[in-house]
Coordinates of C-alpha atoms and ligand atoms in Angstrom, one line a residue:
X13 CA 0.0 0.0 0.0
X14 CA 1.2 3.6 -0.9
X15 CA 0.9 6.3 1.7
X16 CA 0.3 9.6 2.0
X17 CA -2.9 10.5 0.6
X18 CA -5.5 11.7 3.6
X19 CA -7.9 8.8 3.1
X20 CA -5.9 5.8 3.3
X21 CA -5.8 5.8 6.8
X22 CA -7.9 8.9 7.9
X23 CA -10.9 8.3 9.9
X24 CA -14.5 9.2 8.7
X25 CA -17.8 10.1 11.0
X26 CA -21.1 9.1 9.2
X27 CA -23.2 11.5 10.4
X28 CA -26.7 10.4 9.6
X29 CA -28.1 13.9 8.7
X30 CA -32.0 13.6 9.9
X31 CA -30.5 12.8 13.2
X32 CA -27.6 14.8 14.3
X33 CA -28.5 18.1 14.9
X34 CA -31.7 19.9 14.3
X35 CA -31.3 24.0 14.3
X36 CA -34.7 24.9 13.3
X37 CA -36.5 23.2 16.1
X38 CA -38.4 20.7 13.4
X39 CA -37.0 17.7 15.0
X40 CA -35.1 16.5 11.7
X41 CA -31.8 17.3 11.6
X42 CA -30.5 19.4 9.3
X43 CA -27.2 21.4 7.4
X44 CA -26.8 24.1 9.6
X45 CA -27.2 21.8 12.6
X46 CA -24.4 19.8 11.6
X47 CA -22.3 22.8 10.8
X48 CA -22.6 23.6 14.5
X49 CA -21.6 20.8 15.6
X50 CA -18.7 20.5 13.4
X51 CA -16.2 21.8 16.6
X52 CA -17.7 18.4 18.2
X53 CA -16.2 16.4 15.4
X54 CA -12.6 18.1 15.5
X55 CA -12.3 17.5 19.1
X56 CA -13.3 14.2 18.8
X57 CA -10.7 13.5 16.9
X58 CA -11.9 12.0 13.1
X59 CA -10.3 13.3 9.7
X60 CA -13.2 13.2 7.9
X61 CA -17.4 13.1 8.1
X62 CA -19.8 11.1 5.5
X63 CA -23.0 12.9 4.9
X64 CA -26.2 10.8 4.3
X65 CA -27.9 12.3 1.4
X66 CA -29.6 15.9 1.5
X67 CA -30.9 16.0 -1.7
X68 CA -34.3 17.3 -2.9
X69 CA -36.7 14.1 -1.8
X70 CA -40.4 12.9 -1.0
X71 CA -38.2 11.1 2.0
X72 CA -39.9 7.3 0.9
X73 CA -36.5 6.2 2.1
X74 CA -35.4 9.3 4.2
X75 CA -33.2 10.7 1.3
X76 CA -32.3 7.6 -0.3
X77 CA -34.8 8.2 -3.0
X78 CA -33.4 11.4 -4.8
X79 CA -35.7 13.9 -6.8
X80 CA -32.8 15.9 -7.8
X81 CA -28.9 15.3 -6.9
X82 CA -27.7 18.9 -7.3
X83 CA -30.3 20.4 -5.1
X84 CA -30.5 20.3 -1.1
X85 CA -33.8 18.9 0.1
X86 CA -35.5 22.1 2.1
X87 CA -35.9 20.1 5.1
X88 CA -32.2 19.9 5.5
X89 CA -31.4 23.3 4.3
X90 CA -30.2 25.2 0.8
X91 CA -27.6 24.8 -1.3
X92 CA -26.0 28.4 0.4
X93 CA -26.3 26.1 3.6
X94 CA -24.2 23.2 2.3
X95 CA -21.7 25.6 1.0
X96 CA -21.6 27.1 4.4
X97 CA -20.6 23.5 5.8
X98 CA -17.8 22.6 3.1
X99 CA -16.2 26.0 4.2
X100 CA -16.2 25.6 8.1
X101 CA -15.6 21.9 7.7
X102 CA -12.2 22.5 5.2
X103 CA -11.4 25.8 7.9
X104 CA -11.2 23.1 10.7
X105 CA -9.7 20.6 9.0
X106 CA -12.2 18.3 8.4
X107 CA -12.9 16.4 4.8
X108 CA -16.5 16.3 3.9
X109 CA -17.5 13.3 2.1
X110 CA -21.4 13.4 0.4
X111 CA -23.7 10.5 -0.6
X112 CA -24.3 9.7 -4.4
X113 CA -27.1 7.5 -5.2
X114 CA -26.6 6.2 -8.8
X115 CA -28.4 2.8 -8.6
X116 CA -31.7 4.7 -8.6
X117 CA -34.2 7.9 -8.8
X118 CA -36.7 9.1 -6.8
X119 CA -40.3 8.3 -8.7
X120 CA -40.7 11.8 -8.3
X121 CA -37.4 12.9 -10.1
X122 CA -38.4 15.1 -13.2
X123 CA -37.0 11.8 -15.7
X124 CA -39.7 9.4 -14.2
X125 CA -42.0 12.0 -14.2
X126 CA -41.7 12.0 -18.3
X127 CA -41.1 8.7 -18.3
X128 CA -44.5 8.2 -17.0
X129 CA -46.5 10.8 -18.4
X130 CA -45.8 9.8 -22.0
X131 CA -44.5 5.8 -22.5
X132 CA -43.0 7.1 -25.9
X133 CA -41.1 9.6 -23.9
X134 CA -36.8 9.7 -25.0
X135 CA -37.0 9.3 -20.5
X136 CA -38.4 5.9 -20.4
X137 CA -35.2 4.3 -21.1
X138 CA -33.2 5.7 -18.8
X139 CA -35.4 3.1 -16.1
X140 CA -36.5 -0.4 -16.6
X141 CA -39.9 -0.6 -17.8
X142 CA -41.1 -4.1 -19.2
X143 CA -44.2 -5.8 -20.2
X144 CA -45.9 -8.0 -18.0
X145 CA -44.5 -11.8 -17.9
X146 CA -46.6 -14.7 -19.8
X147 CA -48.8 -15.2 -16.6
X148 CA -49.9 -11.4 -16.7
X149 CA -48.0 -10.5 -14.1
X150 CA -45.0 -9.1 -13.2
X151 CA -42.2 -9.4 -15.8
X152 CA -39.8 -11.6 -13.6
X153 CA -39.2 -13.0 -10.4
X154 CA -37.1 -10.4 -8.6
X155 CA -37.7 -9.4 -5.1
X156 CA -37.3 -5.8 -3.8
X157 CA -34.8 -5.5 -1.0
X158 CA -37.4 -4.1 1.5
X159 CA -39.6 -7.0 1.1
X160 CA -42.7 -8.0 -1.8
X161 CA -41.4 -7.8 -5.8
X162 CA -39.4 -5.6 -7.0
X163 CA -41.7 -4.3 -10.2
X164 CA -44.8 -2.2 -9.5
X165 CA -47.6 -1.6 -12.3
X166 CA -47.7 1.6 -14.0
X167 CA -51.1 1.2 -15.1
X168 CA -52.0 3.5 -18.2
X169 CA -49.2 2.0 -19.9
X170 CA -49.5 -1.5 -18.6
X171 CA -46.0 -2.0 -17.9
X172 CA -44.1 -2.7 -14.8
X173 CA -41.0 -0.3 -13.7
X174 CA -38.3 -2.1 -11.6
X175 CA -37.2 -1.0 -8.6
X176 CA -35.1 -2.8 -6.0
X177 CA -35.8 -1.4 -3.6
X178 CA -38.7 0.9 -2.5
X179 CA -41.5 1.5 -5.4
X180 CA -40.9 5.2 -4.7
X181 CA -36.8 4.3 -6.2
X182 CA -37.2 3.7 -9.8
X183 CA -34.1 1.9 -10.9
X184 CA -31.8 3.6 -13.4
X185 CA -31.2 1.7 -17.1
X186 CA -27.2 2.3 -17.3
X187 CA -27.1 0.8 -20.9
X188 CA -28.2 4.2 -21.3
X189 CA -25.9 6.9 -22.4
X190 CA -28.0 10.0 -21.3
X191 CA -27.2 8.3 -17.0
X192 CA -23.8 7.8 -17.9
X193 CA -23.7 11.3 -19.1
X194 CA -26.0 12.6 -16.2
X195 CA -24.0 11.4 -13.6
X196 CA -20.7 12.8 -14.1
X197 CA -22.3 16.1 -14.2
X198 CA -23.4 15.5 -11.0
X199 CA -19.8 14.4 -9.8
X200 CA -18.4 17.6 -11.0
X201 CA -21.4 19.6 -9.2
X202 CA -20.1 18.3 -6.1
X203 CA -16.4 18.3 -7.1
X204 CA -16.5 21.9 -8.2
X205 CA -18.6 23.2 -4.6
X206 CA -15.6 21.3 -3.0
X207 CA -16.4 18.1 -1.5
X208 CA -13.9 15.7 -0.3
X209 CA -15.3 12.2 -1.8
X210 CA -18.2 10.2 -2.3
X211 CA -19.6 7.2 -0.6
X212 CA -21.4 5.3 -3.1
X213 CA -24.7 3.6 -3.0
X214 CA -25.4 0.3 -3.6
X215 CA -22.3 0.4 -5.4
X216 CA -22.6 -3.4 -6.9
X217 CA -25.7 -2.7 -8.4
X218 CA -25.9 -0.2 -11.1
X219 CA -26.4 -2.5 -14.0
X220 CA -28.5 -5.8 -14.4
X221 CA -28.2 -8.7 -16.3
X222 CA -29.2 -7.6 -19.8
X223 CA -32.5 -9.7 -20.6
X224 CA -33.3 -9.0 -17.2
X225 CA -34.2 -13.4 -16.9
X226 CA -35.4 -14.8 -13.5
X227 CA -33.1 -15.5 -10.6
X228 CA -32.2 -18.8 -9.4
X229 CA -34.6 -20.2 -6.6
X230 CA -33.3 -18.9 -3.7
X231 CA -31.7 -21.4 -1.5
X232 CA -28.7 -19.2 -0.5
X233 CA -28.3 -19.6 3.6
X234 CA -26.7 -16.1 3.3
X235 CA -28.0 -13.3 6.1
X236 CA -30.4 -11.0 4.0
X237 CA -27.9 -8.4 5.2
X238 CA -26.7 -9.6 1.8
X239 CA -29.1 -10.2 -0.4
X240 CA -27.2 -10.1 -3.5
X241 CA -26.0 -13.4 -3.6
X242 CA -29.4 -14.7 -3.7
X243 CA -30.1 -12.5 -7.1
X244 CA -27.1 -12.7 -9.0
X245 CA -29.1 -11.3 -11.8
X246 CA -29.8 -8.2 -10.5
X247 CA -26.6 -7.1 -8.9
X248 CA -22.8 -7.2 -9.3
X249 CA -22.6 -7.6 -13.2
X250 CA -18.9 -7.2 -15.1
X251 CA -20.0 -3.9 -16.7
X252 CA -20.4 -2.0 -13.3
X253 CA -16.5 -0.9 -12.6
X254 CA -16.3 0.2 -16.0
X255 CA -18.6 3.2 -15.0
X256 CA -15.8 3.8 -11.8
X257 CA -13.0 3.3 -14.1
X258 CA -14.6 6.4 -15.6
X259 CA -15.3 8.4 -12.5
X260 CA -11.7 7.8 -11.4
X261 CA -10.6 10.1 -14.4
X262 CA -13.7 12.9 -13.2
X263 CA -11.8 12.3 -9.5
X264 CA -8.2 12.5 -11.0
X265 CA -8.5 15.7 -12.5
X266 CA -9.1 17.0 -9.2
X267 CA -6.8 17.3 -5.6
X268 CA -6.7 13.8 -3.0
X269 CA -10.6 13.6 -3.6
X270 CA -12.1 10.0 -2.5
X271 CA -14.7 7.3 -3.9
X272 CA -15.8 4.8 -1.3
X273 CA -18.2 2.5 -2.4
X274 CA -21.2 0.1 -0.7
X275 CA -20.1 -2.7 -2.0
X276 CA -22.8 -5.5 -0.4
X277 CA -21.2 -8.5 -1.5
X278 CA -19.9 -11.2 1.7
X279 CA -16.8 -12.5 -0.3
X280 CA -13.7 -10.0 -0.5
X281 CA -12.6 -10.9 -3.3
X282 CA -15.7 -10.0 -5.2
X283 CA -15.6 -6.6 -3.6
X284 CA -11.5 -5.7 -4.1
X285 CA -12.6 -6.3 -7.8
X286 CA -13.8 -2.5 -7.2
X287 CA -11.2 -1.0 -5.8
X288 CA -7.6 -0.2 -7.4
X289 CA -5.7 2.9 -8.7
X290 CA -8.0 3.0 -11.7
X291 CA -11.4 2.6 -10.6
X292 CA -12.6 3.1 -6.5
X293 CA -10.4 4.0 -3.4
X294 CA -12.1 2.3 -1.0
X295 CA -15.1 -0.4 -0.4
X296 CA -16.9 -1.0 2.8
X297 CA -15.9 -4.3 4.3
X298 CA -18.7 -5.6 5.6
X299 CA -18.4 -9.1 7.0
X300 CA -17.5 -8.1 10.4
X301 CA -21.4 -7.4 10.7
X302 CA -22.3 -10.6 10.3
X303 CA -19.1 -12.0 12.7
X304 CA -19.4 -13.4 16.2
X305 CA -16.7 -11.3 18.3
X306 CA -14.1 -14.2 18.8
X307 CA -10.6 -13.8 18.1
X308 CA -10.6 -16.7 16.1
X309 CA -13.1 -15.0 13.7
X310 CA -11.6 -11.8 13.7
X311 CA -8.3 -13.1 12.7
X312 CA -9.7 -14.9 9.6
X313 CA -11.6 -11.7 8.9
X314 CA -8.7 -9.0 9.0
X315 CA -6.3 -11.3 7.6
X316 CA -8.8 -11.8 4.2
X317 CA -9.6 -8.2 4.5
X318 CA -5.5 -7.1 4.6
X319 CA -5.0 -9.5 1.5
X320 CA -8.5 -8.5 -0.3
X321 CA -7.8 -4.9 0.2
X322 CA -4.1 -5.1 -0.6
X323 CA -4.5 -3.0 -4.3
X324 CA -1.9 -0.5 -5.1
X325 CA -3.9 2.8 -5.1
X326 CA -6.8 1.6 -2.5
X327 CA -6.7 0.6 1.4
X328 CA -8.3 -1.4 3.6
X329 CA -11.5 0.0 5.6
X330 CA -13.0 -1.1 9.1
X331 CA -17.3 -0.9 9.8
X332 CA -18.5 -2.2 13.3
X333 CA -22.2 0.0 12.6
X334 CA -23.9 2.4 10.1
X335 CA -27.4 3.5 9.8
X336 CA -28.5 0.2 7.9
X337 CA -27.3 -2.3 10.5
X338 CA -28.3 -2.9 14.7
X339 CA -25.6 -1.0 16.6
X340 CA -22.6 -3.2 17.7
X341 CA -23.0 -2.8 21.6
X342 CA -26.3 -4.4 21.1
X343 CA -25.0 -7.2 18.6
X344 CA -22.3 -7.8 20.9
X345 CA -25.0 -8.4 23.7
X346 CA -25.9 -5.5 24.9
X347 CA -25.8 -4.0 28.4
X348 CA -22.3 -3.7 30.4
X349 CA -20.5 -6.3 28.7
X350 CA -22.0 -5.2 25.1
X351 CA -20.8 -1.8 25.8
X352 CA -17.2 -3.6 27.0
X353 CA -16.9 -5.8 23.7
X354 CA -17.8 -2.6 21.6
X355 CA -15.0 -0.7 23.1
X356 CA -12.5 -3.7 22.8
X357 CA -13.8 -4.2 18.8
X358 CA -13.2 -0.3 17.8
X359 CA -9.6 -0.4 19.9
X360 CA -8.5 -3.6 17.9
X361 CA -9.8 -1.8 14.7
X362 CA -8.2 1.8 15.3
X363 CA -4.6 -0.5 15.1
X364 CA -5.2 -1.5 11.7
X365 CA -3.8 -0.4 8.7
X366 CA -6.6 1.4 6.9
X367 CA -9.5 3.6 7.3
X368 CA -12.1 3.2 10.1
X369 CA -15.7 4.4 9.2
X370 CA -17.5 5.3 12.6
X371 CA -21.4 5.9 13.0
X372 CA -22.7 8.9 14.9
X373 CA -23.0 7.7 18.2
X374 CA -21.4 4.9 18.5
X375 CA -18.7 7.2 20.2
X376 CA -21.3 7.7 23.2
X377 CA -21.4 3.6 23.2
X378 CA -25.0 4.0 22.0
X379 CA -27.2 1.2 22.0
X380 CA -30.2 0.1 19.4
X381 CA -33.2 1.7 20.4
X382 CA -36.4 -0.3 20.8
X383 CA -39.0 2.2 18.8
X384 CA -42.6 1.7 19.5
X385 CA -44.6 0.4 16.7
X386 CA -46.4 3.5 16.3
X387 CA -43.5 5.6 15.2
X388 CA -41.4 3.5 13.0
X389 CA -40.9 5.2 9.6
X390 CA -38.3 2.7 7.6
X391 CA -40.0 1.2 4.1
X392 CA -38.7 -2.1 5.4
X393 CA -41.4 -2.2 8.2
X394 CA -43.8 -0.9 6.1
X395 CA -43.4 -2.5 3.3
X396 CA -43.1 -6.0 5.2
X397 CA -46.5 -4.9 6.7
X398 CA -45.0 -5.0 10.4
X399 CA -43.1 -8.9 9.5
X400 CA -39.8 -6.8 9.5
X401 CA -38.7 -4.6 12.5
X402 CA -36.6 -2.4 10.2
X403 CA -33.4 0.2 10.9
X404 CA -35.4 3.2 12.7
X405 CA -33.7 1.8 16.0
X406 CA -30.0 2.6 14.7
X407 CA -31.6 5.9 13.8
X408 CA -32.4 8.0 16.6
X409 CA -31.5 10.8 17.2
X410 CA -27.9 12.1 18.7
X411 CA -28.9 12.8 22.4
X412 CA -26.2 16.2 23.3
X413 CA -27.3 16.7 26.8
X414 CA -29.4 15.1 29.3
X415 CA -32.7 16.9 28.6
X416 CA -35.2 15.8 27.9
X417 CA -37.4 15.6 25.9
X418 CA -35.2 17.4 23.1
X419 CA -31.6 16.1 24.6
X420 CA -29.8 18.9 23.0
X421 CA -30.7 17.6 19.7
X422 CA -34.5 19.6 18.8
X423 CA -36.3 22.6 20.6
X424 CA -38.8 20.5 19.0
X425 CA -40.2 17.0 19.1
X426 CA -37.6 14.3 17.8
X427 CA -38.4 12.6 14.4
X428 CA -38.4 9.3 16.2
X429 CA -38.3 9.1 20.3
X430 CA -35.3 8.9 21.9
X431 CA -35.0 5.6 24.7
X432 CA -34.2 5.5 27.8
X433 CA -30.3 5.2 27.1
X434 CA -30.1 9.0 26.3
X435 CA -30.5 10.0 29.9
X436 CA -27.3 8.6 30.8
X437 CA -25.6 8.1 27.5
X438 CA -24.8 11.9 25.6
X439 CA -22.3 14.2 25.0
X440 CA -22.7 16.7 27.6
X441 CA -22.9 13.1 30.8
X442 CA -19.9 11.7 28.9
X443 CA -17.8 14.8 28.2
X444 CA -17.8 15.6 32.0
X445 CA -16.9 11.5 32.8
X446 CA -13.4 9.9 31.9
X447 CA -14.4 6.8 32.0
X448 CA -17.2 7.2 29.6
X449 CA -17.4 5.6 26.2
X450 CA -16.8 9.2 24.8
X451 CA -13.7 9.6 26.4
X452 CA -12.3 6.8 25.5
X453 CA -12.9 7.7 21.5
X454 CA -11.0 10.8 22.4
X455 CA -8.0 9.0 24.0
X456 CA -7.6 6.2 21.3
X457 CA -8.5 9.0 18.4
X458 CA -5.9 11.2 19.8
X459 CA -3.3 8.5 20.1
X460 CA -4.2 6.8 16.6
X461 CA -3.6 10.4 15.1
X462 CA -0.8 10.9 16.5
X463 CA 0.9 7.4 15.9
X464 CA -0.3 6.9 12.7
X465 CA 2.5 8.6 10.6
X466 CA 5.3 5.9 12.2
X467 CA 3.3 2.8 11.7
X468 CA 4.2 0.1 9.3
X469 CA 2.7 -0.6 6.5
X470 CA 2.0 -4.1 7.7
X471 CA 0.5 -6.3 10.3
X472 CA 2.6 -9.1 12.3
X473 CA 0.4 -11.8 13.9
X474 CA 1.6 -12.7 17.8
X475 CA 2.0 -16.2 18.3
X476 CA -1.4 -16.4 21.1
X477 CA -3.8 -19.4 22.1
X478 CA -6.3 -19.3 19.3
X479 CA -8.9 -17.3 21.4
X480 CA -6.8 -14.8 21.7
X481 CA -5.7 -11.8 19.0
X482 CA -2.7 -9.5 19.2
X483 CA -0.8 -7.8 16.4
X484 CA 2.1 -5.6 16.2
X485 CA 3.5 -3.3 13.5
X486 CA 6.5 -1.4 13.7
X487 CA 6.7 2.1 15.6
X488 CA 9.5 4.0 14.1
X489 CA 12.2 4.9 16.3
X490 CA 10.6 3.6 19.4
X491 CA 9.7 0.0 18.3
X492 CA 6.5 -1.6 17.9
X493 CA 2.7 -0.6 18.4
X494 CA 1.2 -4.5 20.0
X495 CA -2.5 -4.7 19.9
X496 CA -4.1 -7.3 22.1
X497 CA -7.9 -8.2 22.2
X498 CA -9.3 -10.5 25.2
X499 CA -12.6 -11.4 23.5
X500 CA -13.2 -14.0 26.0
X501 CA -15.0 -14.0 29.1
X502 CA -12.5 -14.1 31.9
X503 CA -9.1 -12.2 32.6
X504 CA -6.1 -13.7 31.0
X505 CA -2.2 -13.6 31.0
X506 CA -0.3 -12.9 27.8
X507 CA 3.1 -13.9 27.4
X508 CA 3.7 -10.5 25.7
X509 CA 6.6 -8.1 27.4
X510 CA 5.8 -4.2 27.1
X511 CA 5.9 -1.4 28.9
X512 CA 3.0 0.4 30.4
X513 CA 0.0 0.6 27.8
X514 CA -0.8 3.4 26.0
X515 CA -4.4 3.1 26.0
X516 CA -6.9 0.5 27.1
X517 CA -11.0 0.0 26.2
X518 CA -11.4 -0.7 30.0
X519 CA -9.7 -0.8 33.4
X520 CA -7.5 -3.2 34.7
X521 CA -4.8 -4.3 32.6
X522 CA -2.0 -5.1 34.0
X523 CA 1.9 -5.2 32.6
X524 CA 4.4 -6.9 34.6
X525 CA 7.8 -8.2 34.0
X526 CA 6.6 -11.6 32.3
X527 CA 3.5 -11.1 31.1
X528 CA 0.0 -8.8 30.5
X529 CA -2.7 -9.5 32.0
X530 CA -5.9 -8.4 30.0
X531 CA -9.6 -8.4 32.0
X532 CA -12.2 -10.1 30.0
X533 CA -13.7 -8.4 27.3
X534 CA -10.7 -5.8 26.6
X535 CA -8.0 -4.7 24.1
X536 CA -5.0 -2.9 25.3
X537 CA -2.2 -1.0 22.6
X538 CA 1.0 -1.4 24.1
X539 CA 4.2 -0.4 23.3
X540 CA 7.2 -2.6 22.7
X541 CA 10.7 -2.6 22.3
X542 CA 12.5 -4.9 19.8
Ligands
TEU20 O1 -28.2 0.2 1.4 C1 -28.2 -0.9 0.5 C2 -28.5 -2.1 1.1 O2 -28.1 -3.1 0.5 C3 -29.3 -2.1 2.3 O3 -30.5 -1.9 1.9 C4 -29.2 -3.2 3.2 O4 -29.2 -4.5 2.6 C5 -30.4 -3.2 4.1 O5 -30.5 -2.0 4.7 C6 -30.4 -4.3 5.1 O6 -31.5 -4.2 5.9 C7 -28.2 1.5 0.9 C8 -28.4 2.5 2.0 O7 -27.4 2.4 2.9 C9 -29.8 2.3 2.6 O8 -30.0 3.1 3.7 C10 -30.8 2.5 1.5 O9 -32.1 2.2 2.0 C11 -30.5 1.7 0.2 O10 -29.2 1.7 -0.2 C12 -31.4 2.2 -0.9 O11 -30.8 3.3 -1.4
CA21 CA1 -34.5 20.8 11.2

């Protein structure tokens, strides 16, 4: 891996824009909220922060369905406001990465509109309309990711439209020129106001299989976290990183910009055929999700990951949560020990070559919220009629202080409630405690940044009983950064010689003359001579 350039190791923020910070008492969040807040970011310690999209939307999948890409939704603000954010962002130091969502429209973006309001419209093709299939209904057996098929009826015409997700998200046709065409003006909108990157949507799917023929029955045993594998015809076809290989150029002609894509596949080595120096920087690796937190696991894991992710001209990244998935403290457990596994997780990924992607409150040790019924919004729940429980619970909003009922986040009422967690677990309780969660993303933050410029390249396994996971890479001039994780349940001696650590998830590791001893459920960076 090359270094130098800001995002191979930097670390991003996803900030989940309805629910960071609200500044016109609504109780959505919003731009100038966020640019507010930005001072909470710096000291916190991250390189760079990930906006969820703000684009003009009817909000069928809060934002995910885009009306226009080049406008800012009024709900979240105005174009002057975004502006506003790039320039205090870049004045503090901090990258700002936005959202693009090329896989699909909003149904109420002005092409579908044509595209519906005259079938002989030159907008059809730009989406996927079809005939009915032979039994009259619809033209294949796809499913929509949020549940029911993924084609809905447009009834004076008689055809179907496909869409993958929610019927309000028209897929785009990219075996047509005018989206190729579209879409790198929008890159260049963004490029030229000054944005830092792009993080990538659905960034497998894109294109479909050209005749658009049924799937396979399913009988993949595959989480539906990844549902591709179980529609091969609808995502991840060879074309796809062609149209990267092209944005690459659009990014190349301008200054250290970034392209991280959602790549939703399981296997690395389907997603590393997406990154390199000619096509995207970065891809979300995603099976730590899905993995127990063992050491045993976790080895396997990073090791693939290190090889997967080892492209000249990309680098490795590291996801524990994100506004799709239930929150890792909770996965983990929940509770005390949750909370202590979390910690140990982010600590063991912070001393990884790469770049970490953190999720708005997972800094505070947030846990999923349990919403009630009554207020859930996702399309998942209600597209599933109620089956599905949906993401709202990894949505709520960013508690900032202990009161209630807006928690420093709205003058207003919240978007969706905030639980009982918020009392105890915000900024303003945990900036006052050093012990919380909160400070200890400062401390390992801090440390990481301040490390990161000696580190090695590479990752040297410790010789450790198979349920336990330490690495080392070189510290220049002082020796060697060791990383050890205690996934188990009880305290445990190391046969690893350091001095004291340097930082620790939890209390109560020890160093002595022979060995470390790490409590249960902890990861400790020490340093090491050699
Ligand atoms: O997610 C894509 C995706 O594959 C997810 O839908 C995931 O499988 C699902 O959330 C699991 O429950 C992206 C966005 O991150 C998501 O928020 C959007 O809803 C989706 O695309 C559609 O744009
Ligand atoms: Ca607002």
């Amino acid at each position: 891996m090359s270094r130098g350039a800001w995002w191979q190791d930097g670390v991003v923020y996803q900030v989940y824009v309805r629910s960071f910070a609200d500044a016109n008492g609504d109780g959505i969040g919003d731009l100038p909220g966020i640019t507010s807040r930005l001072p909470y970011l710096t000291e916190l310690g991250v390189d760079a922060v990930w906006l969820t999209p703000f684009y003009l939307s009817p909000m069928a999948d809060h934002g995910y369905d885009v009306a226009d890409q080049c406008d800012v939704d009024p709900l979240f603000g105005t174009l002057a406001d975004a502006d506003e954010l790039l320039r205090q962002a870049h004045a503090l130091g901090l990258r700002v990465i936005v959202d693009l969502v090329p896989n699909h429209s909003s149904s109420r973006h002005k092409w579908f509109q044509e595209a519906l309001a005259d079938p002989a419209s030159a907008y059809r093709d730009r989406y996927l309309f079809r005939r009915a299939g032979p039994d009259g209904g619809p033209p294949n057996n796809w499913e929509s990711v949020f549940g029911g098929p993924a084609w809905t009826l447009d009834e004076p015409s008689g055809e179907y439209y496909l869409h993958l997700f929610d019927s309000g998200q028209p897929d785009f046709d990219w075996r047509h020129p005018a989206v190729h065409v579209e879409w790198e003006r929008i890159l260049r909108f963004w490029l030229d106001r000054g944005v830092d990157g792009f993080r990538i949507d659905v960034a497998h799917g894109l294109y479909k299989q050209v005749d658009l023929s049924d799937n396979p029955p399913s009988g993949s045993q595959e989480t539906t976290l990844f549902h591709a594998a179980s529609m091969p015809h609808a995502w991840d076809q060879p074309e796809v990183v062609e149209v990267y290989r092209r944005w690459r150029q659009v990014l190349d002609e301008y200054d250290a910009r970034v392209m991280v894509g959602e790549v939703f596949l399981s296997q690395l080595d389907k997603v590393a055929r997406f990154v390199g120096a000619d096509r995207l920087h970065q891809s979300f690796n995603f099976p730590l999700l899905v993995a127990p937190f063992e050491a045993d696991a976790w080895r396997a894991l990073i090791t693939e990951a290190l090889a997967a992710f080892a492209v000249e001209g990309a680098s490795p990244t590291w996801v524990l949560s994100n506004h799709d998935v239930i929150r890792h403290p909770t996965r983990y457990g929940g509770g005390v020990a949750g909370g202590e596994r979390a910690r140990a997780a982010t600590l063991t990924l912070l001393a990884l070559p790469g770049a970490p992607y953190l999720y708005e409150g997972e800094e505070l040790g947030l846990e999923q919220d349990e919403v009630p019924p009554d207020y859930r919004q996702d399309p998942i729940w209600q597209r599933s009629k109620g089956a599905v429980t949906g993401r709202d619970g990894s949505r709520t909003p960013m508690p900032w202080t202990a009161d209630p009922p807006g928690y420093g986040f709205t003058a207003g009422a919240p978007w969706l409630p905030f639980g009982p967690q918020a009392a105890e677990r915000n900024v303003a309780t945990e900036t006052a405690d050093a012990s919380s969660t909160l400070a200890f993303y400062r401390r390992a933050l801090r440390l990481r940044r301040e490390l990161t410029p000696d580190l090695g390249a590479t990752v040297r396994w410790l010789d450790l009983p198979s349920d336990l996971l330490g690495f080392a890479r070189t510290l220049a001039g002082r020796g060697e950064l060791v990383c050890v994780l205690n996934a188990t349940d009880r305290a445990r001696d190391l046969a690893v010689v350091a001095s004291s650590p340097l930082v620790t998830s939890g209390a109560g590791v020890f160093v002595g003359p022979e060995h470390t001893r790490i409590p249960a459920r902890t990861a400790a960076w020490l340093l090491a001579d050699v």
